[in-house]
Amino acid sequence: MQKLVIKGKRELIGKISISGSKNATLPILAASILAKQVILKNIPLVKDIFTMVDLLDFIGLKTKILKKKNIIEIRNNENSINTLAPYRLVKTMRAGVLVLGSLLTKYGKAKVSLPGGCAIGTRPVDLHLFALKKLGAKIKIKNGYIIAEAKKGLKGNTIKFSTISVGATENALLAASKAKGTTILKNCAIEPEIKDLIIFLKKLGLVINIKGRTITVRQSEIKNSKIVHSVIFDRIELGTYMIASALQAKKNVTIDKIDPKLIKSEIDILKKIGVQIIKKRSSIIVAKNKKLKRINIKTKPFPGFPTDLQAQLMVMLTQAKGISKIKENIFENRFMHVPELKRMGANIEIKNKTAIIKGPTSLTGAEVMATDLRASVSLVLAGLIAENKTTINRIYHLDRGYEFLESKLKKCKAEIKRI
Ligand code: EPZ
């Protein structure tokens, strides 16, 4: 098992370029099933993307990853399509469940493994299935698989989600793409990654509009032309490096290949804590700030503070003066980084889904264990600011969602190596 070893307190200087968004690329790859030919640019070369491409290959699409250019080419020649997403490909990459909507709406049937839970929660897909049934799908669960059918195709309908769900919104959008008539989705998630999926679907010829949390999809012909799309930058990776810079920059760090307008809520919250940020057209400059202020935060669906930045923010709040609180409202078990941070000296208590963080505390290096993607990167942040050496085990979690993490940090003079 590979490990990361970090020597703390090295001051960061220079520039970090942000990669394309994993969580925008995954649903767009699922949407590629609907297209004839797709050229997808600015994709992050991370494990989850390779797994999703393996799934498209398994289904019968022709894919080609041009690693040097961060481009994926996908062709659907419509021969020997296998409307099956097997357990081995869905169990490690839960977003594989997103092919359900595309396969069902295009081929009238799909057999997709239930994704199962993960470290952060049970991750049910009841809202996904609720939406597909409202569009006329026959769904049954057998031997751990979702078996969906729509012999006469799907029919548009009005669907109101009881909980705001990114995945369910995406699956419903994909299923509605070839449904007859008009589909109105209410109480949708409206993350930037979903807006990027909608831009892609519009390039495919779909008529979609968003008003607040309502998304309307009107039946339209799907184009057979080549679709070229460049995915948006990864706002969670950006937030992660903004926090690293605020904590450990020598003076400041420039972070580029981004659109600052898309992360207004994260920038506002970091500014409230005292992070100095200068916005440019396609980059930001983040200065180190010793006097970070305490804050109380609740994780919420976009445009609220994202649950995917909760662990990273917690590291920052261990350095803020006073008592901060973070309430995790999205997932039931997303505090597994807390025991590891406490072993490094952090003063954090958890009381019914709220982490109470007392700061500032100086952290010391330790041997720690990554448990999920975002928790693992919070341990990297802690390692950057801790005294001495931190060794992070099980870094395969990191490789699922952070492209070239060590090289990006090494370029900014961090002392970090993979063994
Ligand atoms: C997406 O997961 C992201 N993954 C997650 O990022 C992110 O944390 C999450 O959205 C919230 O923003 C991808 O985009 C690939 P949800 P998703 O459906 O779609 C409940 C990362 O680190 N729910 O918005 O699975 C669910 O239990 C990952 O990149 C149901 O009850 O999240 C949760 O409490 C981690 N029934 C809440 O909704 C359902 O059918 C939000 O989940 C679906 C979800």
Short mmCIF file of C-alpha atoms and ligand atoms in Angstrom, two decimals:
data_model
loop_
_atom_site.label_atom_id
_atom_site.label_comp_id
_atom_site.label_asym_id
_atom_site.label_seq_id
_atom_site.Cartn_x
_atom_site.Cartn_y
_atom_site.Cartn_z
CA MET A 1 0.00 0.00 0.00
CA GLN A 2 1.41 3.37 -0.93
CA LYS A 3 1.90 6.11 1.65
CA LEU A 4 2.52 9.84 1.54
CA VAL A 5 5.26 11.29 3.74
CA ILE A 6 5.10 15.03 4.43
CA LYS A 7 7.67 17.16 6.28
CA GLY A 8 5.62 19.96 7.84
CA LYS A 9 6.16 23.71 8.06
CA ARG A 10 7.69 24.12 4.57
CA GLU A 11 6.40 27.49 3.32
CA LEU A 12 4.47 27.34 0.04
CA ILE A 13 5.33 29.73 -2.76
CA GLY A 14 4.49 29.85 -6.46
CA LYS A 15 1.49 28.74 -8.49
CA ILE A 16 -1.00 25.87 -8.48
CA SER A 17 -3.11 25.01 -11.55
CA ILE A 18 -6.52 23.49 -10.90
CA SER A 19 -7.61 20.38 -12.82
CA GLY A 20 -10.97 19.65 -14.39
CA SER A 21 -13.81 18.62 -12.10
CA LYS A 22 -14.16 14.89 -11.33
CA ASN A 23 -17.80 15.46 -10.34
CA ALA A 24 -18.58 17.24 -13.62
CA THR A 25 -16.72 14.68 -15.75
CA LEU A 26 -18.49 11.63 -14.29
CA PRO A 27 -22.10 12.57 -15.21
CA ILE A 28 -20.95 13.91 -18.61
CA LEU A 29 -19.26 10.56 -19.31
CA ALA A 30 -22.59 8.88 -18.47
CA ALA A 31 -24.33 11.34 -20.83
CA SER A 32 -21.88 10.38 -23.61
CA ILE A 33 -23.87 7.16 -24.01
CA LEU A 34 -26.57 9.35 -25.61
CA ALA A 35 -24.16 10.86 -28.17
CA LYS A 36 -22.57 9.55 -31.38
CA GLN A 37 -19.13 11.05 -30.80
CA VAL A 38 -17.73 13.10 -27.90
CA ILE A 39 -14.43 14.92 -27.37
CA LEU A 40 -14.17 15.72 -23.67
CA LYS A 41 -11.40 18.16 -22.67
CA ASN A 42 -9.83 19.27 -19.36
CA ILE A 43 -10.66 15.95 -17.73
CA PRO A 44 -8.77 15.07 -14.52
CA LEU A 45 -6.60 11.95 -14.82
CA VAL A 46 -7.86 10.37 -11.57
CA LYS A 47 -8.93 6.83 -10.68
CA ASP A 48 -12.68 7.47 -10.67
CA ILE A 49 -12.52 8.76 -14.26
CA PHE A 50 -10.61 5.69 -15.44
CA THR A 51 -13.17 3.45 -13.73
CA MET A 52 -16.04 5.27 -15.42
CA VAL A 53 -14.28 4.93 -18.80
CA ASP A 54 -13.84 1.19 -18.11
CA LEU A 55 -17.60 1.06 -17.53
CA LEU A 56 -18.31 2.79 -20.88
CA ASP A 57 -15.96 0.30 -22.57
CA PHE A 58 -17.81 -2.56 -20.88
CA ILE A 59 -21.13 -1.16 -22.14
CA GLY A 60 -19.70 -1.17 -25.67
CA LEU A 61 -18.62 2.42 -26.38
CA LYS A 62 -15.22 3.02 -27.98
CA THR A 63 -13.11 5.24 -25.69
CA LYS A 64 -9.62 6.68 -26.02
CA ILE A 65 -7.83 8.64 -23.27
CA LEU A 66 -5.18 11.08 -24.55
CA LYS A 67 -3.37 11.46 -21.22
CA LYS A 68 -0.92 14.12 -22.36
CA LYS A 69 -3.77 16.39 -23.37
CA ASN A 70 -6.31 15.48 -20.65
CA ILE A 71 -8.75 14.52 -23.41
CA ILE A 72 -11.13 11.56 -23.70
CA GLU A 73 -12.62 10.61 -27.10
CA ILE A 74 -15.79 8.53 -27.02
CA ARG A 75 -17.69 6.94 -29.91
CA ASN A 76 -20.96 5.05 -29.73
CA ASN A 77 -21.20 2.95 -32.89
CA GLU A 78 -24.35 1.34 -31.51
CA ASN A 79 -23.10 -2.17 -32.11
CA SER A 80 -23.16 -4.78 -29.33
CA ILE A 81 -24.32 -2.40 -26.59
CA ASN A 82 -24.45 -4.15 -23.24
CA THR A 83 -26.94 -2.32 -20.98
CA LEU A 84 -25.24 -3.68 -17.86
CA ALA A 85 -23.14 -1.93 -15.19
CA PRO A 86 -21.50 -4.75 -13.19
CA TYR A 87 -20.87 -4.72 -9.44
CA ARG A 88 -17.06 -4.82 -9.83
CA LEU A 89 -17.11 -1.45 -11.65
CA VAL A 90 -19.82 0.26 -9.56
CA LYS A 91 -18.74 -0.82 -6.07
CA THR A 92 -15.60 1.36 -6.02
CA MET A 93 -17.03 4.16 -8.13
CA ARG A 94 -20.60 4.79 -7.02
CA ALA A 95 -21.23 7.37 -9.75
CA GLY A 96 -21.42 4.39 -12.11
CA VAL A 97 -25.10 4.35 -11.16
CA LEU A 98 -25.46 7.42 -13.42
CA VAL A 99 -25.39 5.24 -16.56
CA LEU A 100 -28.83 4.00 -15.48
CA GLY A 101 -30.61 7.11 -16.75
CA SER A 102 -28.78 7.17 -20.10
CA LEU A 103 -29.12 3.44 -20.82
CA LEU A 104 -32.79 3.35 -19.87
CA THR A 105 -33.85 6.39 -21.90
CA LYS A 106 -31.91 5.29 -24.98
CA TYR A 107 -32.24 1.49 -25.01
CA GLY A 108 -35.38 0.98 -22.92
CA LYS A 109 -33.63 -1.23 -20.40
CA ALA A 110 -30.70 -1.31 -17.96
CA LYS A 111 -29.25 -3.57 -15.30
CA VAL A 112 -27.06 -1.56 -12.93
CA SER A 113 -25.46 -2.74 -9.71
CA LEU A 114 -26.70 -1.01 -6.57
CA PRO A 115 -23.73 1.16 -5.62
CA GLY A 116 -23.82 0.22 -1.96
CA GLY A 117 -22.60 2.47 0.80
CA CYS A 118 -19.19 3.92 1.43
CA ALA A 119 -17.18 5.24 4.38
CA ILE A 120 -19.19 8.49 4.62
CA GLY A 121 -22.66 6.99 4.59
CA THR A 122 -25.24 4.49 3.33
CA ARG A 123 -25.59 6.50 0.11
CA PRO A 124 -29.08 5.23 -0.89
CA VAL A 125 -30.39 5.68 -4.47
CA ASP A 126 -34.11 5.68 -3.66
CA LEU A 127 -34.50 9.21 -5.10
CA HIS A 128 -32.89 8.08 -8.39
CA LEU A 129 -35.37 5.18 -8.66
CA PHE A 130 -38.31 7.37 -7.60
CA ALA A 131 -37.57 9.75 -10.51
CA LEU A 132 -37.20 6.93 -13.08
CA LYS A 133 -40.50 5.36 -11.97
CA LYS A 134 -42.23 8.75 -12.36
CA LEU A 135 -40.97 8.72 -15.96
CA GLY A 136 -42.66 5.36 -16.49
CA ALA A 137 -39.80 2.92 -15.82
CA LYS A 138 -40.53 -0.53 -14.35
CA ILE A 139 -37.91 -1.05 -11.62
CA LYS A 140 -37.08 -4.12 -9.60
CA ILE A 141 -34.18 -4.91 -7.30
CA LYS A 142 -32.72 -8.41 -7.60
CA ASN A 143 -29.44 -9.89 -6.32
CA GLY A 144 -28.01 -6.43 -5.63
CA TYR A 145 -28.92 -5.09 -9.07
CA ILE A 146 -31.37 -2.44 -10.26
CA ILE A 147 -33.28 -3.94 -13.18
CA ALA A 148 -35.05 -1.17 -15.06
CA GLU A 149 -37.32 -1.38 -18.10
CA ALA A 150 -39.20 1.07 -20.28
CA LYS A 151 -40.36 -0.98 -23.30
CA LYS A 152 -42.36 1.89 -24.78
CA GLY A 153 -39.73 4.48 -23.85
CA LEU A 154 -39.95 7.02 -21.00
CA LYS A 155 -42.68 9.65 -20.76
CA GLY A 156 -42.14 13.18 -19.45
CA ASN A 157 -43.65 14.01 -16.04
CA THR A 158 -43.39 16.44 -13.13
CA ILE A 159 -41.04 15.14 -10.41
CA LYS A 160 -40.46 16.81 -7.04
CA PHE A 161 -37.47 15.54 -5.02
CA SER A 162 -38.06 15.27 -1.26
CA THR A 163 -34.31 15.73 -0.62
CA ILE A 164 -31.88 17.75 -2.72
CA SER A 165 -29.66 15.12 -4.35
CA VAL A 166 -26.86 15.72 -6.87
CA GLY A 167 -26.90 12.16 -8.22
CA ALA A 168 -30.67 11.83 -8.37
CA THR A 169 -30.94 15.16 -10.21
CA GLU A 170 -28.29 13.99 -12.70
CA ASN A 171 -29.88 10.56 -13.27
CA ALA A 172 -33.30 12.18 -13.76
CA LEU A 173 -31.84 14.68 -16.24
CA LEU A 174 -30.21 11.87 -18.22
CA ALA A 175 -33.40 9.79 -18.21
CA ALA A 176 -35.51 12.80 -19.26
CA SER A 177 -33.18 13.41 -22.24
CA LYS A 178 -35.16 11.10 -24.56
CA ALA A 179 -38.46 10.97 -22.68
CA LYS A 180 -41.54 11.92 -24.70
CA GLY A 181 -42.99 15.35 -23.95
CA THR A 182 -41.80 17.64 -21.16
CA THR A 183 -40.21 16.75 -17.80
CA ILE A 184 -40.23 19.21 -14.90
CA LEU A 185 -37.79 18.41 -12.08
CA LYS A 186 -38.40 20.27 -8.80
CA ASN A 187 -36.19 20.77 -5.72
CA CYS A 188 -33.11 19.88 -7.78
CA ALA A 189 -29.48 20.14 -6.81
CA ILE A 190 -27.94 23.02 -8.80
CA GLU A 191 -24.21 22.51 -8.22
CA PRO A 192 -21.90 23.98 -10.91
CA GLU A 193 -21.17 20.40 -12.00
CA ILE A 194 -24.87 19.92 -12.80
CA LYS A 195 -24.89 23.17 -14.77
CA ASP A 196 -21.90 21.86 -16.72
CA LEU A 197 -23.82 18.63 -17.48
CA ILE A 198 -26.73 20.77 -18.71
CA ILE A 199 -24.41 22.74 -21.02
CA PHE A 200 -23.23 19.40 -22.43
CA LEU A 201 -26.81 18.12 -22.88
CA LYS A 202 -27.77 21.37 -24.65
CA LYS A 203 -24.85 20.79 -27.06
CA LEU A 204 -26.47 17.39 -27.68
CA GLY A 205 -29.58 19.29 -28.84
CA LEU A 206 -31.68 19.13 -25.69
CA VAL A 207 -33.91 22.08 -24.68
CA ILE A 208 -33.32 22.57 -20.93
CA ASN A 209 -33.81 25.52 -18.66
CA ILE A 210 -33.15 26.13 -14.95
CA LYS A 211 -35.23 28.44 -12.79
CA GLY A 212 -34.18 28.35 -9.13
CA ARG A 213 -34.25 24.64 -8.23
CA THR A 214 -36.66 23.72 -11.08
CA ILE A 215 -35.19 22.22 -14.26
CA THR A 216 -37.41 21.76 -17.34
CA VAL A 217 -36.42 19.34 -20.13
CA ARG A 218 -38.38 19.48 -23.38
CA GLN A 219 -38.36 16.57 -25.85
CA SER A 220 -36.00 17.26 -28.75
CA GLU A 221 -33.93 15.40 -31.31
CA ILE A 222 -30.49 14.35 -30.07
CA LYS A 223 -27.84 15.48 -32.56
CA ASN A 224 -25.61 12.96 -34.28
CA SER A 225 -22.78 15.44 -34.73
CA LYS A 226 -19.49 15.36 -32.81
CA ILE A 227 -19.85 17.06 -29.41
CA VAL A 228 -16.80 18.90 -28.07
CA HIS A 229 -16.87 19.98 -24.41
CA SER A 230 -14.33 21.17 -21.86
CA VAL A 231 -15.36 20.36 -18.28
CA ILE A 232 -15.32 23.06 -15.62
CA PHE A 233 -12.50 23.32 -13.08
CA ASP A 234 -12.71 21.38 -9.82
CA ARG A 235 -14.04 23.83 -7.20
CA ILE A 236 -13.35 21.37 -4.38
CA GLU A 237 -9.71 20.99 -5.41
CA LEU A 238 -9.57 24.80 -5.60
CA GLY A 239 -11.01 25.19 -2.09
CA THR A 240 -8.50 22.64 -0.82
CA TYR A 241 -5.51 24.56 -2.19
CA MET A 242 -6.94 27.91 -1.04
CA ILE A 243 -6.97 26.53 2.50
CA ALA A 244 -3.43 25.12 2.11
CA SER A 245 -2.19 28.53 0.91
CA ALA A 246 -3.93 30.49 3.67
CA LEU A 247 -2.35 28.18 6.25
CA GLN A 248 1.14 27.68 4.87
CA ALA A 249 2.04 30.17 2.15
CA LYS A 250 5.28 32.09 2.64
CA LYS A 251 3.53 35.23 1.49
CA ASN A 252 0.91 34.11 -1.03
CA VAL A 253 0.16 31.48 -3.67
CA THR A 254 -1.46 32.03 -7.09
CA ILE A 255 -4.10 29.47 -8.07
CA ASP A 256 -5.10 29.50 -11.73
CA LYS A 257 -7.20 27.81 -14.44
CA ILE A 258 -10.38 28.70 -12.53
CA ASP A 259 -13.41 31.01 -12.71
CA PRO A 260 -13.69 32.86 -9.37
CA LYS A 261 -17.38 33.63 -10.07
CA LEU A 262 -18.24 29.94 -9.61
CA ILE A 263 -16.97 29.71 -6.03
CA LYS A 264 -18.47 32.84 -4.50
CA SER A 265 -19.85 31.05 -1.41
CA GLU A 266 -16.56 29.34 -0.59
CA ILE A 267 -14.59 32.60 -1.10
CA ASP A 268 -17.06 34.53 1.11
CA ILE A 269 -16.71 32.00 3.95
CA LEU A 270 -12.90 31.90 3.77
CA LYS A 271 -12.84 35.71 3.76
CA LYS A 272 -15.03 35.71 6.90
CA ILE A 273 -12.38 33.55 8.59
CA GLY A 274 -9.77 36.10 7.58
CA VAL A 275 -8.25 34.61 4.42
CA GLN A 276 -7.02 37.38 2.10
CA ILE A 277 -8.04 36.62 -1.48
CA ILE A 278 -7.42 38.70 -4.58
CA LYS A 279 -9.64 37.67 -7.52
CA LYS A 280 -8.35 37.90 -11.09
CA ARG A 281 -10.11 36.92 -14.32
CA SER A 282 -9.04 33.27 -14.27
CA SER A 283 -7.00 32.99 -11.10
CA ILE A 284 -6.90 34.03 -7.45
CA ILE A 285 -4.08 34.99 -5.13
CA VAL A 286 -4.38 33.65 -1.58
CA ALA A 287 -2.19 35.17 1.13
CA LYS A 288 -1.10 33.48 4.33
CA ASN A 289 -2.93 34.74 7.37
CA LYS A 290 -1.81 34.05 10.90
CA LYS A 291 -4.83 35.60 12.59
CA LEU A 292 -7.69 33.33 11.47
CA LYS A 293 -11.04 33.97 13.11
CA ARG A 294 -13.39 31.28 14.48
CA ILE A 295 -16.67 30.63 12.63
CA ASN A 296 -19.78 28.42 12.80
CA ILE A 297 -20.58 26.61 9.54
CA LYS A 298 -23.29 24.22 8.36
CA THR A 299 -22.70 22.13 5.23
CA LYS A 300 -25.52 22.60 2.70
CA PRO A 301 -26.36 21.87 -0.91
CA PHE A 302 -24.96 24.46 -3.35
CA PRO A 303 -24.82 27.44 -3.00
CA GLY A 304 -24.24 26.63 0.68
CA PHE A 305 -20.86 25.54 2.06
CA PRO A 306 -20.02 22.21 0.37
CA THR A 307 -19.74 19.02 2.44
CA ASP A 308 -16.76 18.09 0.22
CA LEU A 309 -14.77 20.95 1.79
CA GLN A 310 -15.83 20.25 5.38
CA ALA A 311 -12.78 18.18 6.37
CA GLN A 312 -10.40 20.68 4.79
CA LEU A 313 -12.06 23.64 6.53
CA MET A 314 -11.80 21.79 9.84
CA VAL A 315 -8.01 21.74 9.55
CA MET A 316 -8.04 25.50 9.00
CA LEU A 317 -10.28 26.03 12.02
CA THR A 318 -7.81 24.17 14.27
CA GLN A 319 -5.59 27.23 13.63
CA ALA A 320 -8.32 29.83 14.21
CA LYS A 321 -8.48 31.58 17.58
CA GLY A 322 -11.55 30.55 19.60
CA ILE A 323 -14.25 27.90 19.35
CA SER A 324 -15.60 27.02 15.88
CA LYS A 325 -18.43 24.66 15.01
CA ILE A 326 -19.07 22.67 11.84
CA LYS A 327 -22.43 20.93 11.43
CA GLU A 328 -22.38 18.17 8.79
CA ASN A 329 -25.90 18.14 7.36
CA ILE A 330 -25.41 16.09 4.19
CA PHE A 331 -23.81 12.77 5.18
CA GLU A 332 -24.28 10.74 8.35
CA ASN A 333 -20.67 9.70 8.87
CA ARG A 334 -18.36 12.33 7.51
CA PHE A 335 -16.18 13.02 10.56
CA MET A 336 -13.70 10.14 10.21
CA HIS A 337 -10.85 12.59 9.77
CA VAL A 338 -11.49 13.87 13.35
CA PRO A 339 -9.79 11.02 15.30
CA GLU A 340 -6.78 11.28 12.96
CA LEU A 341 -6.55 15.07 13.40
CA LYS A 342 -6.84 14.62 17.20
CA ARG A 343 -3.84 12.27 17.08
CA MET A 344 -1.94 15.18 15.54
CA GLY A 345 -2.91 17.42 18.45
CA ALA A 346 -6.15 19.01 17.25
CA ASN A 347 -8.73 19.85 19.92
CA ILE A 348 -12.03 18.65 18.40
CA GLU A 349 -15.13 17.17 20.05
CA ILE A 350 -18.18 15.83 18.21
CA LYS A 351 -21.69 16.38 19.59
CA ASN A 352 -24.61 15.14 17.46
CA LYS A 353 -23.28 15.80 13.95
CA THR A 354 -21.48 18.97 15.05
CA ALA A 355 -17.70 19.18 15.37
CA ILE A 356 -16.54 21.70 18.02
CA ILE A 357 -13.03 22.88 17.25
CA LYS A 358 -10.91 24.81 19.76
CA GLY A 359 -7.98 26.75 18.35
CA PRO A 360 -5.34 27.63 17.76
CA THR A 361 -3.57 24.32 18.48
CA SER A 362 -0.16 23.45 17.10
CA LEU A 363 -0.23 20.12 15.28
CA THR A 364 2.55 17.54 15.38
CA GLY A 365 3.29 14.98 12.68
CA ALA A 366 2.03 11.41 13.15
CA GLU A 367 1.28 8.21 11.27
CA VAL A 368 -2.36 8.59 10.16
CA MET A 369 -4.88 6.78 7.97
CA ALA A 370 -7.00 8.08 5.11
CA THR A 371 -10.61 6.90 5.18
CA ASP A 372 -12.32 8.67 2.29
CA LEU A 373 -11.36 11.06 -0.49
CA ARG A 374 -11.88 14.38 1.25
CA ALA A 375 -10.81 13.20 4.71
CA SER A 376 -7.51 12.04 3.18
CA VAL A 377 -6.75 15.46 1.73
CA SER A 378 -7.48 17.08 5.12
CA LEU A 379 -4.66 14.92 6.51
CA VAL A 380 -2.36 16.29 3.78
CA LEU A 381 -3.28 19.83 4.84
CA ALA A 382 -2.62 18.95 8.49
CA GLY A 383 0.72 17.39 7.50
CA LEU A 384 1.75 20.58 5.69
CA ILE A 385 1.31 22.69 8.87
CA ALA A 386 2.36 20.13 11.52
CA GLU A 387 5.76 19.93 13.22
CA ASN A 388 7.97 17.07 11.94
CA LYS A 389 6.86 14.23 9.69
CA THR A 390 3.36 12.96 8.87
CA THR A 391 2.84 9.63 7.14
CA ILE A 392 -0.55 9.08 5.51
CA ASN A 393 -1.62 5.49 4.83
CA ARG A 394 -4.24 4.21 2.32
CA ILE A 395 -3.70 7.09 -0.10
CA TYR A 396 -5.61 5.24 -2.83
CA HIS A 397 -8.51 7.31 -1.50
CA LEU A 398 -6.62 10.45 -2.56
CA ASP A 399 -5.88 9.10 -6.03
CA ARG A 400 -9.59 8.80 -6.73
CA GLY A 401 -10.06 12.55 -6.90
CA TYR A 402 -6.87 14.65 -6.77
CA GLU A 403 -4.79 14.87 -9.94
CA PHE A 404 -0.99 15.16 -9.43
CA LEU A 405 -1.39 16.28 -5.79
CA GLU A 406 2.23 15.69 -4.79
CA SER A 407 3.72 17.36 -7.88
CA LYS A 408 1.44 20.41 -7.51
CA LEU A 409 2.52 20.85 -3.89
CA LYS A 410 6.20 20.01 -4.57
CA LYS A 411 6.23 22.75 -7.21
CA CYS A 412 5.27 25.12 -4.38
CA LYS A 413 8.22 23.89 -2.27
CA ALA A 414 6.25 21.48 -0.04
CA GLU A 415 8.30 18.49 1.11
CA ILE A 416 6.02 15.59 0.19
CA LYS A 417 6.79 12.20 -1.29
CA ARG A 418 4.99 8.97 -2.11
CA ILE A 419 6.57 5.72 -0.87
C1 EPZ B 1 -22.38 13.86 -5.02
O1 EPZ B 1 -22.65 12.63 -4.40
C2 EPZ B 1 -20.87 13.96 -5.09
N1 EPZ B 1 -20.35 12.86 -5.91
C3 EPZ B 1 -20.28 13.88 -3.68
O2 EPZ B 1 -18.88 14.04 -3.79
C4 EPZ B 1 -20.84 15.05 -2.87
O3 EPZ B 1 -20.36 14.96 -1.55
C5 EPZ B 1 -22.38 14.97 -2.87
O4 EPZ B 1 -22.86 14.96 -4.24
C6 EPZ B 1 -23.01 16.15 -2.14
O5 EPZ B 1 -22.63 17.33 -2.77
C7 EPZ B 1 -20.35 13.00 -7.26
O6 EPZ B 1 -20.80 14.00 -7.80
C8 EPZ B 1 -19.78 11.86 -8.05
P1 EPZ B 1 -26.30 13.38 -3.01
P2 EPZ B 1 -24.18 12.08 -4.38
O7 EPZ B 1 -27.20 12.46 -3.77
O8 EPZ B 1 -24.85 12.46 -5.65
C9 EPZ B 1 -29.11 11.48 0.28
C10 EPZ B 1 -16.68 13.49 -3.51
O9 EPZ B 1 -16.01 13.62 -2.49
N2 EPZ B 1 -29.69 10.68 -0.81
O10 EPZ B 1 -26.36 14.85 -3.30
O11 EPZ B 1 -24.16 10.66 -3.99
C11 EPZ B 1 -27.68 11.08 0.57
O12 EPZ B 1 -27.67 9.99 1.46
C12 EPZ B 1 -18.07 12.94 -3.41
O13 EPZ B 1 -16.33 13.81 -4.66
C13 EPZ B 1 -30.82 9.91 -0.56
O14 EPZ B 1 -31.32 9.86 0.55
O15 EPZ B 1 -24.79 12.92 -3.18
C14 EPZ B 1 -27.11 12.32 1.18
O16 EPZ B 1 -27.45 12.36 2.56
C15 EPZ B 1 -18.35 12.40 -2.03
N3 EPZ B 1 -31.36 9.18 -1.58
C16 EPZ B 1 -27.84 13.44 0.46
O17 EPZ B 1 -28.99 12.85 -0.16
C17 EPZ B 1 -30.83 9.20 -2.84
O18 EPZ B 1 -31.39 8.54 -3.73
C18 EPZ B 1 -27.04 14.12 -0.63
O19 EPZ B 1 -26.52 13.10 -1.46
C19 EPZ B 1 -29.69 9.99 -3.08
C20 EPZ B 1 -29.14 10.72 -2.06
#
